[in-house]
XYZ file of C-alpha atoms in Angstrom:
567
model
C 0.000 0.000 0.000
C 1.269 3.631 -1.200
C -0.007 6.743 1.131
C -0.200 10.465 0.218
C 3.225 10.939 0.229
C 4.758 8.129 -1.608
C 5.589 5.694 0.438
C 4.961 1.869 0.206
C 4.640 0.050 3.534
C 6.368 -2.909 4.070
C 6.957 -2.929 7.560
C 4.535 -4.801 10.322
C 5.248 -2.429 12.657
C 7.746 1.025 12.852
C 10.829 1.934 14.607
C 10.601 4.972 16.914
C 12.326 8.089 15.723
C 14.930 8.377 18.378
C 15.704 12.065 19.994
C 12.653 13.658 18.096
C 9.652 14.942 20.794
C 5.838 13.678 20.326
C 4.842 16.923 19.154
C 7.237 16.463 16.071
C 6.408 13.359 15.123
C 2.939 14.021 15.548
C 2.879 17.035 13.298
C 5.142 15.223 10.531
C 1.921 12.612 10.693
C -0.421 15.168 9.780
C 1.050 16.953 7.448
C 0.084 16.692 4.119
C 2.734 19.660 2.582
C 6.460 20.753 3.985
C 4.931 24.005 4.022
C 2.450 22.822 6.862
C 5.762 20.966 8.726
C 7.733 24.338 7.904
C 4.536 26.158 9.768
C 4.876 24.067 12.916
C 8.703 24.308 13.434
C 8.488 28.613 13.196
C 5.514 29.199 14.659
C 6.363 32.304 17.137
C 4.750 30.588 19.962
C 6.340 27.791 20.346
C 8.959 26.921 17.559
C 10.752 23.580 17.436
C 14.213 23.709 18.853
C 17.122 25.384 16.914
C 19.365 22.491 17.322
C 16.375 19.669 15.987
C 15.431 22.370 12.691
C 19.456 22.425 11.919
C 19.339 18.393 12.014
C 15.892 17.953 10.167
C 16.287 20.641 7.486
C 20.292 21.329 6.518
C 20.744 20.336 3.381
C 24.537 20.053 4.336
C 23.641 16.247 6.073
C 23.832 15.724 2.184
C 27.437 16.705 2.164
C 29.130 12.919 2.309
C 27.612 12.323 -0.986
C 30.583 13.355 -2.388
C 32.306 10.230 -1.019
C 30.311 7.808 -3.016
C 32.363 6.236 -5.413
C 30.309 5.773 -8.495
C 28.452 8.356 -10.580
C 25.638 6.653 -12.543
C 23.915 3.844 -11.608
C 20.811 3.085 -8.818
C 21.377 3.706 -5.114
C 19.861 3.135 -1.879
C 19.567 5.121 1.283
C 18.875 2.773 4.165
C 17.822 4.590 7.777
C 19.925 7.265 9.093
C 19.351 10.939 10.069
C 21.298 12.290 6.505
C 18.031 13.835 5.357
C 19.432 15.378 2.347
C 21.172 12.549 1.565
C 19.174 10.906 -1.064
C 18.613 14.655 -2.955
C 22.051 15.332 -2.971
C 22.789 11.798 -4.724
C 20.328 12.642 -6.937
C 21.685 15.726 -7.961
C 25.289 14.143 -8.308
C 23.854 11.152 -10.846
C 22.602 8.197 -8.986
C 18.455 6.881 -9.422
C 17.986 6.697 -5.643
C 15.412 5.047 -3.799
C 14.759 5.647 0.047
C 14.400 2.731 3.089
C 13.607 3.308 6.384
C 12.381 1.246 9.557
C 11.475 4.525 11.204
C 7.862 5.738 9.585
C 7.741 9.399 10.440
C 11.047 10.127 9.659
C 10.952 8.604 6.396
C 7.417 10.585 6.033
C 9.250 13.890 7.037
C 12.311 13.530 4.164
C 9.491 12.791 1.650
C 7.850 15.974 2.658
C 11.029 18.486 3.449
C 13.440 16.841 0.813
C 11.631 15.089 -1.974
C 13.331 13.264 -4.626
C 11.091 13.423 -7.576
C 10.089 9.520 -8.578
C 12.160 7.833 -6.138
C 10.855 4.653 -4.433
C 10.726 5.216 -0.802
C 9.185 1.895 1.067
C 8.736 1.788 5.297
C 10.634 -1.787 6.067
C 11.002 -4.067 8.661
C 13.924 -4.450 10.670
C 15.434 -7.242 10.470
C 13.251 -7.939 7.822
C 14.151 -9.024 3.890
C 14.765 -5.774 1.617
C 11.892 -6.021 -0.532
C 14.141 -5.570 -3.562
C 15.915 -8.476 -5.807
C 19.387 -9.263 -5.758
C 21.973 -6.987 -7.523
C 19.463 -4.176 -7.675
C 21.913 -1.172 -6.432
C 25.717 0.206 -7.708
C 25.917 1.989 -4.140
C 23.989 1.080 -0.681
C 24.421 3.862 2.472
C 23.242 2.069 5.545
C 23.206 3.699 8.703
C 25.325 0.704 10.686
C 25.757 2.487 13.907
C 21.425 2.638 14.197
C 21.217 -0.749 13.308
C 23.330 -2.067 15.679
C 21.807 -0.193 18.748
C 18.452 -1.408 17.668
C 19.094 -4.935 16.668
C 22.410 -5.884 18.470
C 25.804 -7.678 16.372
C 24.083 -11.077 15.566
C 21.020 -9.354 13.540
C 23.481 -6.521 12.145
C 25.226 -9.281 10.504
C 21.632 -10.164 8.977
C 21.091 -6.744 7.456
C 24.641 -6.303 6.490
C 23.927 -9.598 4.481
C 20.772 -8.399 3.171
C 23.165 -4.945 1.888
C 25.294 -7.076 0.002
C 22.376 -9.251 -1.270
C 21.306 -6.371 -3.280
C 23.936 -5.057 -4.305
C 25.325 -5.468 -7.522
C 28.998 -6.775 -9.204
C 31.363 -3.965 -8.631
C 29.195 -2.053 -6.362
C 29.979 -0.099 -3.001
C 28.775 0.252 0.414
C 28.750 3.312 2.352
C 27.853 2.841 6.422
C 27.944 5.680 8.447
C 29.361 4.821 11.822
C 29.482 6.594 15.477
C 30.893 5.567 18.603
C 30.056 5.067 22.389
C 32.211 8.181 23.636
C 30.121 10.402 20.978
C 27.084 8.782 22.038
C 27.521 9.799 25.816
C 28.898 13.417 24.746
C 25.036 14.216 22.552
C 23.076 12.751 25.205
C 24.212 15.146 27.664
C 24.134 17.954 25.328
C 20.568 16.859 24.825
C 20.010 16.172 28.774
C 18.382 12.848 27.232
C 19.035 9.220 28.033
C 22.029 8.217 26.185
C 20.390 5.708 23.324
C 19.883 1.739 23.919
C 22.403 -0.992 21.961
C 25.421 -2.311 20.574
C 27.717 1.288 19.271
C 29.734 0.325 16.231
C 33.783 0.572 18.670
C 32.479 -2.179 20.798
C 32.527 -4.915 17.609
C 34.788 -3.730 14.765
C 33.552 -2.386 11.568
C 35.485 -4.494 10.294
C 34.370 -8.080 11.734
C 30.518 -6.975 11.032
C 31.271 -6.624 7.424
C 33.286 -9.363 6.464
C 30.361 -11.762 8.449
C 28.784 -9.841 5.126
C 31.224 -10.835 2.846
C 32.270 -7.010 2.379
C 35.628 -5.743 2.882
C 36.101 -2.232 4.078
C 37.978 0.224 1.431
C 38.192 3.495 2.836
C 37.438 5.090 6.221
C 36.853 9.267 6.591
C 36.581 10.053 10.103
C 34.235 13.073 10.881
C 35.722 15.993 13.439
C 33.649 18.193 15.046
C 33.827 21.605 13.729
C 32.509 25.076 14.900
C 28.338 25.344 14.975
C 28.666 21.127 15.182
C 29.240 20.841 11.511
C 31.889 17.963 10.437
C 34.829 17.569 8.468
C 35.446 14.830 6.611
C 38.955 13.499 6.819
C 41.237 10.282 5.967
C 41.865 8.590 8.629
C 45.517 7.760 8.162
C 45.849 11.735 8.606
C 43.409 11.878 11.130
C 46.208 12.323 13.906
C 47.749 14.979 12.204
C 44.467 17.218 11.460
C 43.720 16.842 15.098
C 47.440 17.728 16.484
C 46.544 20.958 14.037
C 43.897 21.940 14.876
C 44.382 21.746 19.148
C 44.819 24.848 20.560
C 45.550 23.041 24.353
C 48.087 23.915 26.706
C 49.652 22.381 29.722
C 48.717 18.982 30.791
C 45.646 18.712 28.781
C 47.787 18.863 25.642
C 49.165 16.196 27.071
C 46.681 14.054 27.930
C 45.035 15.114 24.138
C 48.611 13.600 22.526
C 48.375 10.462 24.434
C 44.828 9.807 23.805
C 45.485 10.576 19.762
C 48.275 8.359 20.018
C 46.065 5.265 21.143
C 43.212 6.539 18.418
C 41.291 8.977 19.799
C 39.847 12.458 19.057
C 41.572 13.969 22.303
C 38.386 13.814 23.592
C 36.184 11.079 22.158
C 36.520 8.647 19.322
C 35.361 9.939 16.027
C 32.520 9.089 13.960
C 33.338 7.801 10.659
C 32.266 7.398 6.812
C 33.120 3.857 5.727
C 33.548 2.850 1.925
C 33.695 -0.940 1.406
C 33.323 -3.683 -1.246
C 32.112 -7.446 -1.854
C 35.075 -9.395 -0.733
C 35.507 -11.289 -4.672
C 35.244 -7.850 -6.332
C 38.194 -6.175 -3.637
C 39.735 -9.369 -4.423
C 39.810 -9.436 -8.299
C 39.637 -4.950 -7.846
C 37.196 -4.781 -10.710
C 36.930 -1.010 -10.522
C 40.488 0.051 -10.133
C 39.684 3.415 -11.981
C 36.759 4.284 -10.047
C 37.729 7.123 -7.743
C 35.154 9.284 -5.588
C 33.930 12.774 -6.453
C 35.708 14.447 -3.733
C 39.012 12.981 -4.624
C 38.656 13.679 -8.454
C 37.561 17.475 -7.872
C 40.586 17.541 -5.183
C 43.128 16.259 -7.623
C 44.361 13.871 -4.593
C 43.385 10.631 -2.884
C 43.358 12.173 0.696
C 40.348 15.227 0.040
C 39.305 16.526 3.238
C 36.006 17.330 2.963
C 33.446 19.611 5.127
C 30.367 20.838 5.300
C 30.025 24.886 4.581
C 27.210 26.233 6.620
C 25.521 27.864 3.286
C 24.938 23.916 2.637
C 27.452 23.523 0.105
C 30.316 21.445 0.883
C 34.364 22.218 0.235
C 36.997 19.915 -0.475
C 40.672 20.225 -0.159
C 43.219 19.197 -1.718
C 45.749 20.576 -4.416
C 43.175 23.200 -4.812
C 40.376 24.566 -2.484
C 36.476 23.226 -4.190
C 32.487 24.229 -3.440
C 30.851 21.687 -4.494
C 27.264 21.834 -5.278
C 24.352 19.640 -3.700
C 21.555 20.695 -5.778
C 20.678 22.747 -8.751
C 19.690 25.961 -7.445
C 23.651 25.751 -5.939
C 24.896 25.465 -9.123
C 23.581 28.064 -10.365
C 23.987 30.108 -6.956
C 28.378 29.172 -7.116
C 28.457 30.094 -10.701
C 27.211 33.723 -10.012
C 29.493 33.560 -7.146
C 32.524 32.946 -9.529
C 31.442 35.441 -11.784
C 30.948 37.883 -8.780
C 34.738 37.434 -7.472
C 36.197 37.930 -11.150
C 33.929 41.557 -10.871
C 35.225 41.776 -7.601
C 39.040 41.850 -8.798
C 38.434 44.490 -11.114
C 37.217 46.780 -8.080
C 39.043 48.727 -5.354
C 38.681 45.241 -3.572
C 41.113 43.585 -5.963
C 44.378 43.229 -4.011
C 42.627 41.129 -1.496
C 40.651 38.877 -3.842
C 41.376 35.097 -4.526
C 43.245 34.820 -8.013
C 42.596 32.091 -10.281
C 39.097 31.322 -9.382
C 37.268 29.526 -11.998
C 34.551 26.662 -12.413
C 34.943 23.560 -13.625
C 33.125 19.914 -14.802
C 32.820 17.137 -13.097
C 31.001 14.110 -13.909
C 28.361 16.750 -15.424
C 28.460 19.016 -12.031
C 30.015 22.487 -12.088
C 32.004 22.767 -8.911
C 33.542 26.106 -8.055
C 37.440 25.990 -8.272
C 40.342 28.604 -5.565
C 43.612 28.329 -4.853
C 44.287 26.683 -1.474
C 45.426 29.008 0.813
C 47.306 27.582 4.360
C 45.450 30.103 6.439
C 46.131 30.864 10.325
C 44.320 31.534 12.588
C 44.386 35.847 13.663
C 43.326 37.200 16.479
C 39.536 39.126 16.400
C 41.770 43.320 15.892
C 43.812 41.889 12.532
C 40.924 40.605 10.936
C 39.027 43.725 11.943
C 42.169 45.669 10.591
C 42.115 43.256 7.070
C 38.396 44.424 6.996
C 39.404 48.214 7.257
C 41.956 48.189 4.615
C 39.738 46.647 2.460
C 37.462 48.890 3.078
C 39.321 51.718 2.179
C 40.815 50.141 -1.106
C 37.208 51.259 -2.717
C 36.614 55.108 -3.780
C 34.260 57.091 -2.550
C 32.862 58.678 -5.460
C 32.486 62.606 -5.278
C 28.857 62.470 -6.624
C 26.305 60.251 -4.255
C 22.706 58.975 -5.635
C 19.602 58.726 -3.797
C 19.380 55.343 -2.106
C 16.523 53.890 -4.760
C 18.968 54.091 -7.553
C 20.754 51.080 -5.393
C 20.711 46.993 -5.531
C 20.126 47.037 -2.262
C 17.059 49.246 -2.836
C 15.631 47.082 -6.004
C 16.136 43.576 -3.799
C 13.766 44.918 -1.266
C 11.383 46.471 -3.452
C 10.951 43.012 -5.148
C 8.566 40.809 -4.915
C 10.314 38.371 -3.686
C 11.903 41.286 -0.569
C 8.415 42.115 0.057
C 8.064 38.030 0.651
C 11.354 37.696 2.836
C 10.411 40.903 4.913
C 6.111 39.093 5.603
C 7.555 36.160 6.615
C 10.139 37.633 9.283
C 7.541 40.326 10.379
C 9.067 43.502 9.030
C 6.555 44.205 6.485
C 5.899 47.543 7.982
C 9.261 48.430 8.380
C 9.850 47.741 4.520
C 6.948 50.099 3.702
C 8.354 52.813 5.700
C 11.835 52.336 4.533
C 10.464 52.726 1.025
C 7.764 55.607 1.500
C 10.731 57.616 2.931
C 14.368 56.902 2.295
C 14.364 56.644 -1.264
C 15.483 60.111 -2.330
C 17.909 60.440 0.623
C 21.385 60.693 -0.920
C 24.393 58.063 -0.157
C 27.799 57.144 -1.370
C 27.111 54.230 -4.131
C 29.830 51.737 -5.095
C 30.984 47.880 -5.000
C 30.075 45.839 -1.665
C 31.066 42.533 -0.921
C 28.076 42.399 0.806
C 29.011 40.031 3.722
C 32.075 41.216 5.427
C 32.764 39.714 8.936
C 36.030 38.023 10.336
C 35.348 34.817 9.167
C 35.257 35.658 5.595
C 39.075 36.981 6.237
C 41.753 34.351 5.265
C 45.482 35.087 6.512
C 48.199 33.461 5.507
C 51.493 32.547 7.391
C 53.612 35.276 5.649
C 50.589 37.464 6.011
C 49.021 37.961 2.947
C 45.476 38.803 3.943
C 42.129 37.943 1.036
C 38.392 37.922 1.846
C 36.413 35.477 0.271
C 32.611 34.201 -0.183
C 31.613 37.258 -3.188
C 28.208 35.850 -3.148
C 26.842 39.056 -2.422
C 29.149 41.194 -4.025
C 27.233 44.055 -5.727
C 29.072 47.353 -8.361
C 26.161 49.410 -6.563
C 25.005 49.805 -3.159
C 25.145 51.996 -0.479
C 29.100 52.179 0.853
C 27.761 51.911 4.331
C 26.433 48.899 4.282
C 29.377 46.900 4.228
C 31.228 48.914 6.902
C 28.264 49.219 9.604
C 27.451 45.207 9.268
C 31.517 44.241 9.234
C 31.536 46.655 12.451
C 27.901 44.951 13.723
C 29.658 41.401 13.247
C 32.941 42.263 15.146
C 31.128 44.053 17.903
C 29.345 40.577 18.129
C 32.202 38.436 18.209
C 33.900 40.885 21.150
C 30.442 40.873 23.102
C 29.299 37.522 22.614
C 25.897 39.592 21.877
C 23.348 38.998 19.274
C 22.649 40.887 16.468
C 20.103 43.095 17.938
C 22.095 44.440 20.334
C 25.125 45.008 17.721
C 22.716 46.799 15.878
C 20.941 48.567 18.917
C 24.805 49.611 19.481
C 25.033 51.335 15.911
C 22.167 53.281 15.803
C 23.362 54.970 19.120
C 26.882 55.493 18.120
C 28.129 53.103 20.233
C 30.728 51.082 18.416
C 34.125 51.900 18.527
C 36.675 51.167 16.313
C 38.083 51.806 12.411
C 34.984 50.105 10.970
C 32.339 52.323 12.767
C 34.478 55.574 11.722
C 34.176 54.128 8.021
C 30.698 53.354 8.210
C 30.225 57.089 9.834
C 32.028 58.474 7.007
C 29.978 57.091 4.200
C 26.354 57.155 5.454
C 25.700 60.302 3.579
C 22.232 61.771 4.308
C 21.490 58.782 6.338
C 20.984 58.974 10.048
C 22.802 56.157 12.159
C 19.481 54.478 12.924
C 18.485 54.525 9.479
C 21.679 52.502 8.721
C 21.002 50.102 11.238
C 17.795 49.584 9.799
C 18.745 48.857 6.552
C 21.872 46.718 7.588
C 19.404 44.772 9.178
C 16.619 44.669 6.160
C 19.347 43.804 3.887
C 20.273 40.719 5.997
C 16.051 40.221 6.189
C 16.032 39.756 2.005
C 17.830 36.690 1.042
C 20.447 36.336 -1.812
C 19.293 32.790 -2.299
C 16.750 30.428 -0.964
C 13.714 31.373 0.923
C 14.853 31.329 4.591
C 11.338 30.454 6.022
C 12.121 27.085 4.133
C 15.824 26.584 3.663
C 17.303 28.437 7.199
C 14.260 28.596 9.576
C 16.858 28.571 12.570
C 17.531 32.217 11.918
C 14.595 33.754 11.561
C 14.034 34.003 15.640
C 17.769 36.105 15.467
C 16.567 38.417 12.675
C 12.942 38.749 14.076
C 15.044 40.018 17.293
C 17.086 42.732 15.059
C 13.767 43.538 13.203
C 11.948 44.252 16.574
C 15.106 46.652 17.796
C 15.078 48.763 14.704
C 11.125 48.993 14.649
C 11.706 50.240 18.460
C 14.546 52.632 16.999
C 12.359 54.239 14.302
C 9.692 54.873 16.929
């Protein structure tokens, strides 16, 4: 039987969705659109946790697609909390169908990230895969859920079920985490850390060879800022972590030793791992077959990690976006386009050279040298973002603010639908009844200037990066009042409405609040902050009600300062 959304039930009875509350499994039920689901997670009153909307709706949990092997072919997506998984395979060439012993949450990724004609079917588990033999090129099985629900002896019977439908030369993919990691979420989450088996207690590699697979690859995943992973080899794993600690004293020392015997410093890592049929590893079929990260990388040891814009980078000989959908394709080729415009500006000493796109398997990845940045303290990066700054002229002659892009994005149809949706329809009217003719200094913009987008090198050569919003005309201000909103942040630990609350009373310090003063023209401080914080309101991209609901409660905050501002 096939419900409203697509899905053929196999399954006598279903899994629970683990770490999701009632209410949210309730409302996935009922819902018979995502924009319904989309309604329930923002409602004002009572929205769904920031944390759960970042795991349910990121399209970046689509990121290890790159990893797969194989373009071409049919794949399968078995369990697992990668929602965007089976899009973002999609997009990259496979015919994917969907599997899941957990109802609602296979109900939810048909509602929030379709895949148009895919077979999704509810199974048992342990239960026969109601497909025949040899059906799929690639199978991604979530190993580490099976195992807590099922236990080692059944894991071994779904692991031989995986290779049952696989086909000659295929791969398996099986996400893996670990007891340490386990214990760490659960008391993030104050929940009871989850039931079973965790995939370091029996090794990966014992469960799969009971399957007749042989592992061929391992990535482990390392917790990066705002919990997003990267992606790295394991043979360098040891080396990205001794890189990347910033501990002193006797905790560095306790970190080294616990590296040394395999672990993260603090906990063992998750993992991606790639692996085979034992006859085709044996006979090595495939030897040309490489994955998508490593062929984009130029190099057999890509680190790979999720951006939080949802795209993913590799590295490697050369520094790679890669896209996970079309409407990122598109999105990184303007971007490309934007940072050769860029060069040609006042901006140009401190823009990437060489930045290009290029094919891969049929995808268009954007292409930057790799730059060994360091890390710079919060006043060099705010002195980078000053002398970029004043690279760009200030033209003699300024133009009233409706002559601007910024001005024709919120104008739009599509502003008028950003600003409804994050409540600052009203200020939008007023902005456009009466700042129009006021007169402001007009030039290029990068258009999101903050420390992070500041890349320093070890001999100190200083670029920006991320041109996505780079515009040849919009208010000068704009670019120096949010760069000074974002470092005020960072020194505060505030939110945006305060940084902006800040502006408009001229309380920011600093060489980026004395630029920003300088090139407001006829504008009054609180009229900058209100349009710093309606030009963060209109997106560049996709609509954030449905793409980045998580920061709509931050930019309702800014939205109610400014509307308090303008009185």
């Amino acid at each position: 039987m096939t419900d409203d959304v697509g899905i053929v039930r196999r399954a006598d009875a279903d899994r629970p969705w683990r770490e999701v509350p009632e209410h949210v499994r309730r409302t996935v039920r009922s819902a018979t659109s995502v924009d319904l689901v989309i309604d329930a997670m923002t409602d004002a009153e009572s929205p769904w946790p920031v944390e759960l909307q970042r795991r349910l709706l990121h399209p970046a949990s689509g990121g290890p697609a790159v990893l797969v092997p194989r373009a071409g072919g049919r794949g399968l997506v078995l369990g697992g909390e990668r929602h965007a998984l089976a899009p973002a395979l999609r997009f990259l060439g496979l015919d994917v169908a969907r599997a899941d012993w957990v109802g609602d949450r296979l109900r939810f990724q048909q509602l929030a990230h379709p895949v148009t004609g895919a077979a999704a079917v509810h199974v048992g588990l342990p239960a026969r895969l109601p497909f025949p033999d040899a059906t799929f090129d690639l199978v991604w099985v979530d190993l580490d859920e099976v195992l807590a629900l099922v236990g080692v002896r059944t894991s071994a019977r779904v692991l031989g079920e995986v290779e049952r439908v696989l086909a000659p030369g295929g791969r398996v993919v099986a996400d893996v985490r670990h007891r340490g990691r386990r214990a760490v979420d659960a008391a993030r989450r104050r929940t009871a850390q989850s039931a079973g088996v965790a995939a370091d207690v029996v090794p990966v590699r014992l469960l799969l060879a009971r399957a007749g697979l042989v592992p061929t690859g391992r990535h482990a995943l390392l917790p990066d800022r705002a919990d997003w992973s990267r992606l790295v080899p394991a043979a360098r794993l040891r080396d990205e972590l001794a890189t990347t600690d910033l501990r002193t004293g006797g905790r560095r020392a306790v970190a080294r030793t616990l590296r040394a015997l395999g672990g993260s410093g603090v906990l063992a890592p998750d993992a991606v791992v790639l692996a085979r049929r034992r006859g085709d590893a044996a006979r090595d079929v495939t030897p040309d077959v490489t994955t998508l990260a490593e062929r984009v990388a130029r190099s057999d040891r890509p680190v790979v990690g999720a951006l939080s814009d949802a795209r993913v980078s590799v590295r490697g000989q050369r520094f790679v976006k890669v896209p996970l959908s079309a409407d990122q394709q598109e999105a990184l080729g303007r971007e490309v386009a934007a940072t050769h415009e860029a060069a040609t500006t006042g901006f140009g000493p401190l823009v990437l050279d060489e930045v290009a796109t290029s094919s891969h398997d049929g995808v268009r990845v954007a292409d930057a040298p790799l730059l060994r940045a360091r890390s710079v303290a919060l006043d060099e990066a705010e002195a980078v973002l000053a002398r970029a700054l004043r690279g760009v002229t200030v033209p003699d002659e300024r133009r009233p603010l409706r002559t601007t892009a910024a001005w024709r994005r919120l104008e739009s149809a599509r502003g008028e639908q950003d600003c409804v949706e994050i409540g600052a329809a009203s200020l939008r009217d007023r902005v456009l009844r009466t700042y129009g003719a006021l007169l402001v200094p007009v030039g290029p913009t990068h258009g999101d200037l903050h420390p992070d987008n500041v890349l320093v090198t070890a001999q100190g050569s200083a670029r920006l990066v991320d041109w996505n919003r780079f515009e040849p005309d919009n208010p000068l201000v704009l670019d120096a009042a949010y760069a000074a909103c974002q470092v005020d942040l960072a020194r505060t630990g505030s939110g945006l409405a305060e940084a902006v609350r800040r502006l408009a009373a001229d309380e920011l310090a600093g060489p980026l609040a004395t630029i920003a003063s300088s090139r407001r023209g006829e504008l009054t401080l609180a009229q900058v902050a209100t349009l710093v914080v309606l030009d963060r309101v209109v997106s560049y991209s996709l609509p954030r009600r449905r793409y980045k609901p998580w920061t709509l409660s931050t930019m309702r905050a800014a939205v109610a300062t400014v509307h308090a501002l303008a009185g």
